[in-house]
Coordinates of C-alpha atoms in Angstrom, one line a residue:
Chain A
X1 CA 0.0 17.4 -35.0
X2 CA -2.4 14.3 -35.8
X3 CA -6.2 16.8 -34.8
X4 CA -8.3 13.8 -35.6
X5 CA -11.4 12.8 -33.7
X6 CA -10.8 9.9 -31.6
X7 CA -6.8 10.6 -31.2
X8 CA -6.9 10.4 -27.4
X9 CA -9.0 7.3 -27.4
X10 CA -5.9 6.1 -29.5
X11 CA -3.4 7.3 -27.6
X12 CA -5.3 5.8 -24.4
X13 CA -5.6 2.4 -26.2
X14 CA -1.2 2.2 -26.6
X15 CA -0.2 -0.1 -24.5
X16 CA 2.1 1.7 -22.8
X17 CA 0.7 4.7 -22.3
X18 CA -2.3 2.5 -20.2
X19 CA 0.0 0.3 -18.1
X20 CA 1.3 3.9 -16.8
X21 CA -2.3 4.8 -16.2
X22 CA -3.1 1.4 -14.8
X23 CA -0.4 1.5 -12.3
X24 CA -0.7 5.5 -10.6
X25 CA -4.8 5.1 -10.8
X26 CA -4.6 2.0 -9.1
X27 CA -2.2 3.1 -6.5
X28 CA -2.8 6.5 -6.0
X29 CA -5.9 5.7 -3.6
X30 CA -3.9 3.3 -1.7
X31 CA -0.4 5.2 -1.6
X32 CA -2.4 8.2 -0.2
X33 CA -4.1 6.3 2.6
X34 CA -1.2 4.4 3.3
X35 CA 1.1 8.3 4.0
X36 CA -1.5 9.8 5.0
X37 CA -2.5 7.5 8.0
X38 CA 0.7 5.6 8.4
X39 CA 3.7 7.3 7.8
X40 CA 3.3 11.0 7.8
X41 CA 1.6 10.7 11.7
X42 CA 4.6 8.2 11.9
X43 CA 7.2 10.8 11.6
X44 CA 5.1 13.1 12.5
X45 CA 5.3 11.5 16.3
X46 CA 9.0 11.2 15.9
X47 CA 8.9 15.0 15.6
X48 CA 6.3 15.5 18.5
X49 CA 9.0 13.6 20.8
X50 CA 10.7 16.2 21.3
X51 CA 8.0 19.3 21.9
X52 CA 6.1 20.2 24.8
X53 CA 2.8 20.7 23.2
X54 CA -0.7 20.2 23.4
X55 CA -3.2 19.3 20.3
X56 CA -3.5 23.4 20.1
X57 CA -1.2 26.1 20.7
X58 CA 1.9 26.2 21.5
X59 CA 4.5 24.4 21.2
X60 CA 7.9 24.1 22.8
X61 CA 11.6 22.3 22.0
X62 CA 12.8 20.4 24.7
X63 CA 15.6 17.8 23.2
X64 CA 15.4 14.3 24.9
X65 CA 13.5 15.5 27.8
X66 CA 10.2 13.7 27.2
X67 CA 12.0 10.5 26.5
X68 CA 14.0 11.3 29.6
X69 CA 11.0 11.5 31.7
X70 CA 9.4 8.4 30.6
X71 CA 12.4 6.1 31.5
X72 CA 12.5 7.9 35.3
X73 CA 8.9 7.6 35.8
X74 CA 7.6 4.9 37.4
X75 CA 4.4 4.9 37.0
X76 CA 4.9 4.7 32.8
X77 CA 8.0 2.6 32.2
X78 CA 7.0 0.4 35.3
X79 CA 4.2 -0.3 33.4
X80 CA 5.3 -2.7 31.1
X81 CA 5.6 -5.0 33.6
X82 CA 2.0 -5.2 33.7
X83 CA 3.0 -7.0 30.0
X84 CA 5.0 -9.7 31.6
X85 CA 0.9 -11.2 33.0
X86 CA -0.1 -10.8 29.6
X87 CA 2.6 -12.8 28.3
X88 CA 2.4 -15.7 30.7
X89 CA -1.4 -15.5 29.5
X90 CA -0.2 -16.0 25.7
X91 CA 2.0 -18.8 26.9
X92 CA -1.2 -20.6 28.6
X93 CA -3.1 -19.5 25.6
X94 CA -1.0 -20.9 22.2
X95 CA -0.5 -24.4 25.2
X96 CA -4.4 -25.0 24.7
X97 CA -4.7 -23.8 21.6
X98 CA -2.4 -26.5 20.6
X99 CA -4.1 -29.0 23.0
X100 CA -6.9 -28.4 21.2
X101 CA -6.2 -28.1 18.1
X102 CA -4.6 -31.8 18.0
X103 CA -7.9 -33.3 19.5
X104 CA -9.4 -31.5 16.7
X105 CA -7.4 -33.4 14.4
X106 CA -8.0 -36.7 15.7
X107 CA -11.2 -37.9 15.3
X108 CA -14.0 -35.6 18.0
X109 CA -17.7 -36.0 17.8
X110 CA -20.1 -32.6 17.9
X111 CA -17.0 -31.4 16.7
X112 CA -18.0 -28.2 15.5
X113 CA -19.9 -27.7 18.7
X114 CA -16.5 -27.6 20.3
X115 CA -15.5 -25.7 17.8
X116 CA -17.7 -23.1 17.9
X117 CA -18.8 -22.5 21.8
X118 CA -14.1 -22.1 22.5
X119 CA -14.1 -20.4 19.0
X120 CA -17.3 -17.1 19.4
X121 CA -15.8 -15.6 22.0
X122 CA -13.0 -13.9 19.3
X123 CA -16.0 -12.5 18.0
X124 CA -17.4 -10.3 20.7
X125 CA -16.9 -6.6 20.6
X126 CA -13.8 -5.3 23.2
X127 CA -16.5 -3.4 25.0
X128 CA -18.6 -6.5 25.6
X129 CA -16.1 -8.3 26.5
X130 CA -15.2 -5.4 29.4
X131 CA -19.4 -5.8 30.5
X132 CA -19.3 -9.3 30.3
X133 CA -16.4 -9.4 32.5
X134 CA -17.3 -6.9 35.3
X135 CA -20.3 -8.8 35.7
X136 CA -18.5 -12.1 35.8
X137 CA -15.6 -10.9 38.3
X138 CA -18.1 -8.3 40.6
X139 CA -17.8 -9.5 44.2
X140 CA -20.4 -11.6 45.1
X141 CA -21.6 -12.2 41.4
X142 CA -21.2 -14.9 38.8
X143 CA -17.6 -16.3 39.6
X144 CA -18.2 -15.8 43.6
X145 CA -21.6 -18.0 43.0
X146 CA -20.2 -20.4 40.8
X147 CA -17.2 -21.0 43.3
X148 CA -19.3 -21.1 46.5
X149 CA -21.4 -23.5 44.9
X150 CA -18.0 -25.4 45.3
X151 CA -18.3 -24.6 48.9
X152 CA -15.8 -21.9 49.4
X153 CA -16.5 -19.1 51.5
X154 CA -17.5 -16.1 49.8
X155 CA -15.3 -13.8 52.9
X156 CA -12.7 -15.5 52.2
X157 CA -12.0 -14.9 48.2
X158 CA -10.4 -11.7 47.2
X159 CA -12.3 -8.9 45.1
X160 CA -10.8 -10.3 41.8
X161 CA -10.1 -6.6 40.0
X162 CA -9.4 -4.5 42.7
X163 CA -6.8 -6.8 44.9
X164 CA -3.1 -5.5 43.2
X165 CA -2.3 -9.0 43.9
X166 CA -4.4 -11.0 41.5
X167 CA -6.2 -8.5 39.2
X168 CA -3.9 -8.3 36.1
X169 CA -4.2 -12.7 36.2
X170 CA -7.8 -11.9 35.7
X171 CA -7.8 -9.6 33.4
X172 CA -4.8 -11.8 31.5
X173 CA -6.9 -14.3 32.1
X174 CA -10.1 -12.9 30.0
X175 CA -7.2 -11.8 27.1
X176 CA -6.9 -15.5 27.1
X177 CA -10.7 -17.3 27.3
X178 CA -10.8 -14.6 24.3
X179 CA -8.0 -15.3 21.9
X180 CA -7.6 -19.4 22.2
X181 CA -10.5 -20.5 19.8
X182 CA -8.5 -17.8 17.5
X183 CA -5.7 -19.8 17.9
X184 CA -7.3 -23.4 17.6
X185 CA -8.6 -22.3 14.1
X186 CA -5.0 -20.9 13.2
X187 CA -3.4 -24.0 14.1
X188 CA -6.4 -26.6 12.7
X189 CA -6.1 -24.7 9.6
X190 CA -1.9 -25.7 9.6
X191 CA -2.7 -28.7 10.5
X192 CA -5.0 -29.9 8.0
X193 CA -3.1 -29.1 5.1
X194 CA -1.0 -32.2 6.3
X195 CA -2.8 -34.9 4.2
X196 CA -4.5 -37.6 6.2
X197 CA -3.0 -40.1 4.8
X198 CA 0.0 -39.8 6.6
X199 CA -2.0 -39.7 10.3
X200 CA -3.3 -42.9 8.9
X201 CA 0.2 -44.8 7.7
X202 CA 1.7 -43.7 10.8
X203 CA -0.9 -44.8 13.0
X204 CA -0.6 -48.3 11.2
X205 CA 3.4 -48.3 11.5
X206 CA 2.8 -48.2 15.5
X207 CA 2.8 -44.6 16.0
X208 CA 0.8 -43.4 18.8
X209 CA -0.7 -40.3 19.1
X210 CA 2.4 -38.5 20.9
X211 CA 5.0 -39.8 18.0
X212 CA 1.8 -38.5 15.5
X213 CA 2.0 -35.3 17.1
X214 CA 5.8 -35.2 17.6
X215 CA 6.8 -36.0 14.0
X216 CA 4.4 -35.4 12.0
X217 CA 1.8 -32.4 13.2
X218 CA 5.2 -30.2 14.9
X219 CA 6.6 -30.1 12.6
X220 CA 4.0 -28.6 9.7
X221 CA 2.5 -25.8 12.0
X222 CA 6.5 -25.3 13.4
X223 CA 6.1 -22.0 11.0
X224 CA 2.8 -20.6 12.5
X225 CA 3.4 -21.4 15.7
X226 CA 6.3 -19.0 15.6
X227 CA 5.0 -16.3 13.8
X228 CA 2.3 -16.9 16.7
X229 CA 4.8 -16.1 19.6
X230 CA 6.2 -13.0 17.6
X231 CA 2.9 -11.7 17.3
X232 CA 2.1 -12.6 20.4
X233 CA 4.8 -10.7 22.1
X234 CA 4.5 -7.7 20.3
X235 CA 0.8 -8.1 21.3
X236 CA 1.9 -8.0 25.0
X237 CA 3.6 -5.5 25.0
X238 CA 1.1 -3.0 23.4
X239 CA -1.8 -4.9 25.6
X240 CA -4.9 -2.5 25.9
X241 CA -8.6 -3.2 25.7
X242 CA -8.9 -5.4 29.1
X243 CA -7.2 -2.5 31.5
X244 CA -9.2 -0.4 29.3
X245 CA -12.7 -1.1 29.2
X246 CA -12.6 -3.6 32.4
X247 CA -10.8 -1.3 34.7
X248 CA -9.7 1.5 33.3
X249 CA -6.0 1.3 34.4
X250 CA -6.7 1.6 38.0
X251 CA -5.4 -1.1 40.6
X252 CA -2.1 -0.9 39.4
X253 CA -3.6 -2.5 36.1
X254 CA -2.6 -0.6 33.9
X255 CA -0.6 -1.3 30.4
X256 CA 1.9 1.0 28.7
X257 CA -0.3 2.1 26.2
X258 CA -3.3 2.7 29.2
X259 CA -0.8 5.2 30.4
X260 CA 0.1 6.3 27.4
X261 CA -4.3 6.9 26.6
X262 CA -4.3 8.9 29.1
X263 CA -1.1 11.1 29.0
X264 CA -2.8 12.0 25.2
X265 CA -6.0 12.2 26.4
X266 CA -6.6 13.3 29.4
X267 CA -3.6 15.8 30.1
X268 CA -3.0 16.1 26.9
X269 CA 0.8 16.1 27.0
X270 CA 0.7 15.2 23.0
X271 CA 5.1 15.8 23.1
X272 CA 4.8 12.8 26.5
X273 CA 2.7 10.5 24.6
X274 CA 4.5 10.4 21.1
X275 CA 7.6 9.7 23.0
X276 CA 6.0 6.7 24.8
X277 CA 5.2 5.5 21.8
X278 CA 8.4 5.7 19.8
X279 CA 10.4 4.2 23.0
X280 CA 7.5 0.9 22.7
X281 CA 7.9 1.0 19.0
X282 CA 11.8 0.4 19.5
X283 CA 10.7 -2.0 22.1
X284 CA 8.8 -4.0 19.5
X285 CA 10.9 -4.2 17.1
X286 CA 14.0 -5.6 19.0
X287 CA 11.6 -7.9 20.5
X288 CA 11.3 -8.9 16.4
X289 CA 14.3 -9.0 15.2
X290 CA 15.2 -10.4 18.5
X291 CA 13.1 -13.4 18.2
X292 CA 13.2 -13.8 14.3
X293 CA 17.2 -14.1 14.9
X294 CA 16.9 -16.7 17.7
X295 CA 14.5 -18.7 16.2
X296 CA 16.8 -18.6 13.4
X297 CA 19.6 -19.7 15.2
X298 CA 17.6 -22.4 17.3
X299 CA 15.5 -24.1 14.4
X300 CA 17.3 -22.9 11.1
X301 CA 14.5 -20.4 10.2
X302 CA 11.7 -21.4 11.9
X303 CA 9.9 -21.5 8.2
X304 CA 11.6 -24.5 6.6
X305 CA 11.5 -27.5 7.3
X306 CA 14.9 -28.6 5.8
X307 CA 17.6 -29.4 8.8
X308 CA 20.5 -27.0 9.5
X309 CA 23.4 -30.2 8.6
X310 CA 21.0 -30.3 5.2
X311 CA 20.8 -26.8 5.0
X312 CA 24.6 -26.7 4.7
X313 CA 25.5 -29.7 2.5
X314 CA 23.2 -28.2 0.1
X315 CA 25.2 -24.2 0.2
X316 CA 28.2 -26.7 -0.3
X317 CA 27.1 -28.5 -2.9
X318 CA 26.6 -25.2 -4.7
X319 CA 29.7 -23.8 -3.5
X320 CA 31.6 -26.8 -4.8
X321 CA 29.9 -26.6 -8.8
X322 CA 30.2 -23.2 -9.2
X323 CA 34.2 -23.7 -8.3
X324 CA 34.2 -26.3 -10.7
X325 CA 32.1 -24.4 -13.1
X326 CA 34.8 -21.2 -12.5
X327 CA 38.2 -23.8 -13.4
X328 CA 36.6 -24.9 -16.1
X329 CA 36.2 -21.5 -17.9
Chain B
X1 CA -3.7 -59.7 26.1
X2 CA -2.2 -57.2 24.9
X3 CA -4.8 -55.7 22.7
X4 CA -7.1 -55.5 25.2
X5 CA -4.5 -53.2 27.1
X6 CA -3.6 -50.6 24.0
X7 CA -8.1 -50.3 23.9
X8 CA -7.8 -49.5 27.2
X9 CA -5.6 -47.3 27.3
X10 CA -7.0 -45.6 24.3
X11 CA -10.3 -45.1 25.7
X12 CA -9.2 -44.0 28.8
X13 CA -7.7 -41.4 26.7
X14 CA -10.6 -40.5 24.6
X15 CA -12.5 -40.1 28.0
X16 CA -9.8 -37.8 29.0
X17 CA -10.1 -35.9 25.6
X18 CA -14.0 -35.4 25.9
X19 CA -14.0 -34.5 29.7
X20 CA -11.5 -31.8 29.0
X21 CA -13.4 -30.4 25.8
X22 CA -16.4 -30.5 27.9
X23 CA -15.3 -28.4 30.5
X24 CA -12.9 -25.8 28.1
X25 CA -16.5 -25.2 26.0
X26 CA -18.5 -24.7 29.4
X27 CA -16.0 -22.2 30.8
X28 CA -15.5 -20.5 27.2
X29 CA -20.0 -20.6 27.2
X30 CA -20.4 -19.7 30.3
X31 CA -19.8 -15.8 30.9
X32 CA -22.2 -15.1 27.8
X33 CA -24.7 -17.9 29.5
X34 CA -25.0 -15.7 32.3
X35 CA -25.7 -12.4 31.2
X36 CA -28.7 -14.5 28.7
X37 CA -29.7 -15.0 31.6
X38 CA -30.0 -12.0 33.7
X39 CA -30.6 -9.7 30.9
X40 CA -34.6 -11.3 30.8
X41 CA -35.0 -11.0 34.7
X42 CA -37.1 -8.6 36.1
X43 CA -35.7 -5.9 39.0
X44 CA -36.4 -7.9 41.7
X45 CA -35.2 -11.3 40.6
X46 CA -32.6 -9.9 39.7
X47 CA -31.9 -8.4 43.0
X48 CA -32.7 -11.0 45.1
X49 CA -31.8 -14.5 43.0
X50 CA -28.5 -15.9 42.1
X51 CA -26.7 -15.0 38.9
X52 CA -26.8 -18.5 38.2
X53 CA -30.8 -18.8 38.4
X54 CA -32.5 -19.0 34.9
X55 CA -35.4 -16.1 34.9
X56 CA -38.6 -16.7 35.5
X57 CA -39.8 -16.7 31.6
X58 CA -37.6 -15.6 28.6
X59 CA -40.5 -13.7 27.3
X60 CA -39.6 -10.8 29.4
X61 CA -38.1 -8.3 27.0
X62 CA -38.7 -4.6 28.9
X63 CA -34.4 -4.5 29.7
X64 CA -34.5 -5.1 25.4
X65 CA -36.5 -2.7 24.9
X66 CA -35.0 0.1 28.3
X67 CA -31.1 -0.5 26.2
X68 CA -32.5 0.0 22.9
X69 CA -34.1 3.3 23.8
X70 CA -32.1 4.5 26.2
X71 CA -28.9 3.9 23.6
X72 CA -30.6 4.7 21.0
X73 CA -29.1 1.9 19.1
X74 CA -31.4 1.8 16.0
X75 CA -29.5 4.8 15.4
X76 CA -26.5 3.6 15.9
X77 CA -27.2 0.3 13.8
X78 CA -28.1 2.1 11.0
X79 CA -24.8 3.9 11.7
X80 CA -22.5 0.6 12.0
X81 CA -24.4 -0.9 8.8
X82 CA -23.2 2.6 6.4
X83 CA -19.3 2.3 7.8
X84 CA -19.4 -1.0 6.8
X85 CA -20.8 -1.3 4.1
X86 CA -18.6 1.6 2.2
X87 CA -15.5 0.3 3.9
X88 CA -16.2 -2.9 3.2
X89 CA -16.4 -2.4 -0.4
X90 CA -13.9 0.1 -0.9
X91 CA -11.1 -2.1 1.3
X92 CA -11.8 -4.5 -1.2
X93 CA -11.2 -3.0 -4.2
X94 CA -8.5 -1.0 -3.1
X95 CA -6.7 -3.6 -1.6
X96 CA -7.3 -5.9 -4.9
X97 CA -5.9 -3.4 -7.0
X98 CA -2.8 -2.8 -5.6
X99 CA -2.1 -6.2 -5.0
X100 CA -2.6 -6.6 -8.8
X101 CA -0.2 -3.7 -9.6
X102 CA 2.3 -5.3 -7.2
X103 CA 2.0 -8.5 -8.3
X104 CA 2.1 -8.4 -12.6
X105 CA 4.0 -5.2 -13.2
X106 CA 7.4 -4.3 -12.5
X107 CA 8.1 -1.0 -12.6
X108 CA 10.7 1.4 -10.5
X109 CA 10.0 2.1 -6.9
X110 CA 7.9 -1.5 -7.2
X111 CA 9.7 -3.0 -4.3
X112 CA 9.7 0.0 -2.2
X113 CA 6.5 0.2 -2.1
X114 CA 5.9 -3.0 -1.6
X115 CA 8.2 -2.7 1.9
X116 CA 6.4 0.4 2.6
X117 CA 3.7 -1.9 3.4
X118 CA 5.4 -4.5 5.2
X119 CA 6.9 -1.9 7.4
X120 CA 3.7 -0.5 8.2
X121 CA 2.6 -3.5 9.9
X122 CA 4.7 -3.6 12.2
X123 CA 3.6 -0.1 13.4
X124 CA 1.4 -0.6 16.7
X125 CA -2.1 1.3 15.8
X126 CA -3.1 2.8 19.1
X127 CA 0.2 4.3 19.1
X128 CA -0.1 6.1 16.1
X129 CA -3.3 7.7 17.5
X130 CA -1.8 10.9 19.1
X131 CA -1.0 12.1 15.7
X132 CA -3.4 10.5 14.0
X133 CA -6.0 12.5 15.5
X134 CA -3.9 15.7 15.0
X135 CA -4.3 15.0 10.9
X136 CA -7.4 14.3 11.4
X137 CA -8.4 17.5 13.3
X138 CA -6.3 19.5 10.5
X139 CA -8.5 17.8 8.0
X140 CA -11.9 18.7 9.5
X141 CA -12.4 14.8 9.4
X142 CA -13.8 14.9 13.5
X143 CA -17.5 14.6 13.8
X144 CA -17.9 12.9 10.2
X145 CA -19.3 9.4 9.6
X146 CA -17.5 9.6 6.1
X147 CA -14.5 10.8 8.4
X148 CA -14.2 7.3 9.9
X149 CA -15.1 5.4 7.2
X150 CA -11.5 6.7 5.7
X151 CA -9.4 6.0 8.8
X152 CA -10.8 2.5 8.7
X153 CA -9.7 2.3 5.1
X154 CA -6.6 3.5 5.9
X155 CA -4.8 0.6 7.3
X156 CA -5.8 -2.2 5.9
X157 CA -2.5 -4.4 5.2
X158 CA -3.8 -8.1 6.1
X159 CA -6.1 -7.8 3.4
X160 CA -3.7 -6.9 0.7
X161 CA -1.4 -9.5 1.7
X162 CA -4.4 -11.6 1.5
X163 CA -4.4 -10.6 -2.2
X164 CA -1.0 -10.6 -3.1
X165 CA -0.6 -13.8 -2.5
X166 CA -3.8 -14.7 -4.2
X167 CA -2.4 -13.2 -7.2
X168 CA 0.6 -15.3 -7.5
X169 CA -1.6 -18.4 -7.6
X170 CA -3.6 -16.6 -10.5
X171 CA -1.2 -17.7 -13.5
X172 CA -0.4 -15.1 -15.4
X173 CA -0.8 -16.9 -18.8
X174 CA -4.8 -16.0 -18.0
X175 CA -3.6 -12.3 -18.5
X176 CA -2.0 -12.8 -21.7
X177 CA -4.2 -14.7 -23.8
X178 CA -7.2 -12.4 -22.5
X179 CA -4.5 -9.6 -23.5
X180 CA -4.4 -11.3 -27.3
X181 CA -7.9 -11.3 -27.5
X182 CA -7.7 -7.7 -27.2
X183 CA -8.9 -6.8 -23.6
X184 CA -7.0 -3.1 -21.8
X185 CA -5.8 -4.1 -19.0
X186 CA -8.3 -2.4 -17.0
X187 CA -11.2 -5.0 -18.5
X188 CA -7.9 -7.4 -17.4
X189 CA -8.6 -6.6 -14.4
X190 CA -12.4 -6.2 -13.9
X191 CA -13.4 -8.7 -16.4
X192 CA -11.2 -11.8 -16.0
X193 CA -9.1 -11.4 -13.0
X194 CA -11.3 -10.1 -10.2
X195 CA -14.9 -12.7 -10.6
X196 CA -11.5 -14.6 -9.7
X197 CA -10.9 -13.6 -6.8
X198 CA -13.9 -14.6 -5.1
X199 CA -12.2 -16.1 -1.8
X200 CA -10.0 -13.9 -1.1
X201 CA -12.6 -11.9 -1.3
X202 CA -14.9 -13.7 1.0
X203 CA -12.1 -14.1 3.6
X204 CA -11.5 -10.4 3.3
X205 CA -15.0 -9.6 3.7
X206 CA -15.0 -12.1 7.0
X207 CA -11.7 -10.3 8.7
X208 CA -12.7 -6.7 7.8
X209 CA -16.9 -7.0 9.0
X210 CA -15.5 -8.5 12.1
X211 CA -13.1 -6.1 13.3
X212 CA -15.0 -2.7 12.0
X213 CA -17.9 -4.3 13.0
X214 CA -16.0 -4.0 16.7
X215 CA -13.8 -1.0 16.6
X216 CA -14.4 1.7 19.4
X217 CA -11.2 3.1 19.5
X218 CA -11.5 5.0 16.8
X219 CA -15.4 5.4 16.6
X220 CA -14.8 7.2 20.2
X221 CA -12.2 9.7 19.3
X222 CA -13.7 10.9 16.1
X223 CA -17.4 10.3 16.8
X224 CA -18.3 12.6 19.5
X225 CA -21.7 13.4 18.6
X226 CA -24.1 10.9 20.1
X227 CA -25.7 10.2 17.0
X228 CA -22.8 9.3 15.1
X229 CA -22.5 6.8 17.7
X230 CA -21.8 3.2 15.9
X231 CA -22.5 0.0 17.8
X232 CA -19.7 -0.2 20.4
X233 CA -19.9 3.2 21.5
X234 CA -23.5 3.1 22.1
X235 CA -23.0 0.4 24.2
X236 CA -19.8 2.0 26.1
X237 CA -22.2 4.7 27.2
X238 CA -24.4 2.3 29.7
X239 CA -21.5 2.9 31.7
X240 CA -22.4 5.7 33.5
X241 CA -26.3 5.6 34.2
X242 CA -26.9 1.9 34.8
X243 CA -23.8 1.4 37.0
X244 CA -24.6 -2.3 38.7
X245 CA -27.9 -2.6 37.1
X246 CA -26.3 -5.9 35.4
X247 CA -29.6 -6.7 33.9
X248 CA -30.3 -3.5 31.7
X249 CA -26.1 -4.2 30.5
X250 CA -26.3 -7.5 29.6
X251 CA -29.8 -6.7 27.5
X252 CA -27.4 -3.8 25.5
X253 CA -24.2 -6.7 25.5
X254 CA -27.0 -9.3 23.7
X255 CA -28.2 -7.2 21.0
X256 CA -24.9 -6.4 20.5
X257 CA -23.8 -9.9 20.0
X258 CA -27.0 -11.4 18.2
X259 CA -25.8 -10.2 14.8
X260 CA -22.9 -11.3 15.3
X261 CA -23.8 -14.4 16.1
X262 CA -26.4 -14.8 13.5
X263 CA -23.8 -14.2 11.0
X264 CA -21.2 -16.5 12.4
X265 CA -23.6 -19.6 12.5
X266 CA -24.7 -18.9 9.1
X267 CA -21.2 -18.7 7.6
X268 CA -19.5 -20.8 10.3
X269 CA -18.0 -22.9 7.5
X270 CA -16.9 -19.3 5.5
X271 CA -15.4 -17.5 8.8
X272 CA -13.1 -21.0 9.7
X273 CA -11.4 -20.9 6.7
X274 CA -11.0 -17.6 6.1
X275 CA -9.4 -17.0 9.8
X276 CA -6.6 -20.1 8.5
X277 CA -6.0 -18.0 5.4
X278 CA -5.9 -15.0 7.5
X279 CA -2.6 -16.0 9.8
X280 CA -0.3 -17.0 6.4
X281 CA 0.2 -13.4 5.7
X282 CA 4.2 -12.4 6.0

């Protein structure tokens, strides 16, 4: 054995050793965090969902009972319907963002001011947004005053956050207010990646704005739109912030997550809350896969610009080539 | 003649475009502007006048003083600042190092690890908090600022993707020539590649910084002592005592918004490009 001083250093300096060392060292922390805060909680969540338990104290195995409760309890499972309002909001938001982003691609004076005004709400903290809109919707305050200025009577106006017919729409609107600007920036980023000569050439060839939008802009941002729709649906299923901070889930505004949060932390039914989380997770995965398949079927892959027929032709050509090679061999 | 008609339609479109943009910007700004008005109003002004009226003077700062002292905002700003510095620094290094390994080395289990991170982005964060709370409790990390920092570091899949993408575009020949010159792997990472990651680091700082500054759910759960509150949870305490005294509440809201507004106005370009870059994950 070599016991010379510096042998440890030499050993470390060997490339193979160094390789292993750096892989282990650099991955230790992220993997530990991933296990500790993602996978262990994930597995525990599945385990807890079969128990009747609180954070501390006895646990009792109850089999599928928690899941049966989730589906039978109208308050819990029915709250998923509230998500539909947020999905409606999501559609409005995507459409508005597309409109504004298209406007910004063609030259606009004062672009940076408009962009900043639209985008800024995204940076405000959820709690602050909660207060801003509590104030905004409060009876006789901001919104009502504005509407009165347009000649409406205060008595005719509804209580925006208490009236069960409109309060969910009012809440979904806050979410549109918050995220539209962010979507504009995302779409604009993708649109700007198109060579600007293309627009010029198109307008010289006599394309109108609609044609430019349809044939140049839309294809360039197809994949980001699909990604946003997928994110939007899973985001709507797990909508949480607006009802949590503005109404605290009262008057029928509680979404699934708000219900889950109160089950978990107010009544401390950890098992039931875990079952709810598992159900939602399965729903989100089904929706994501379903949408991916849908887009794959409708617009080939949703991410590629190659059309279906072109893809087919390419695959066929590749097959033919292989067959020929085999024959030759 | 035809040309005239075309330009008429063109100007009509232009006018319509500006009308829509101005209207949308006004709608986007109104809820916040009303808050600004209200924050400068005295008790009587607030009680009597319409909410849309301008305050008598924008120098009336009592509401701000009250909000800062009652919610102990100075302390909360310090907490938030500490959390930001530690979490951002660690996040950048952790994600960059992991991305380096996943991008530059091939070893057994590499694909498994990459898909583990990919799948993790599908799991809804708040749903997991029920069991994360249990783990935090058993590790004794509740009610410690460092515990909260660790939680925020743990869920950082977006920035890992950003760095992975960025490494794709850094040529491997850079590494190779550095190794030829006798650089160790550590040297390659810290001396050669890390400085080149600057754009990706900026993006991560923007995205992560905004989300950490505005985070309140975990903060509410894991930092229950009043002296450990962060800015957003400090603001949440206004719910109880002030009820509908919105002149104080609006002052509190503005105090939390101003720092991020200032930073946004200074770094507008970086914020936009950061947002756009963050979207291309997956």
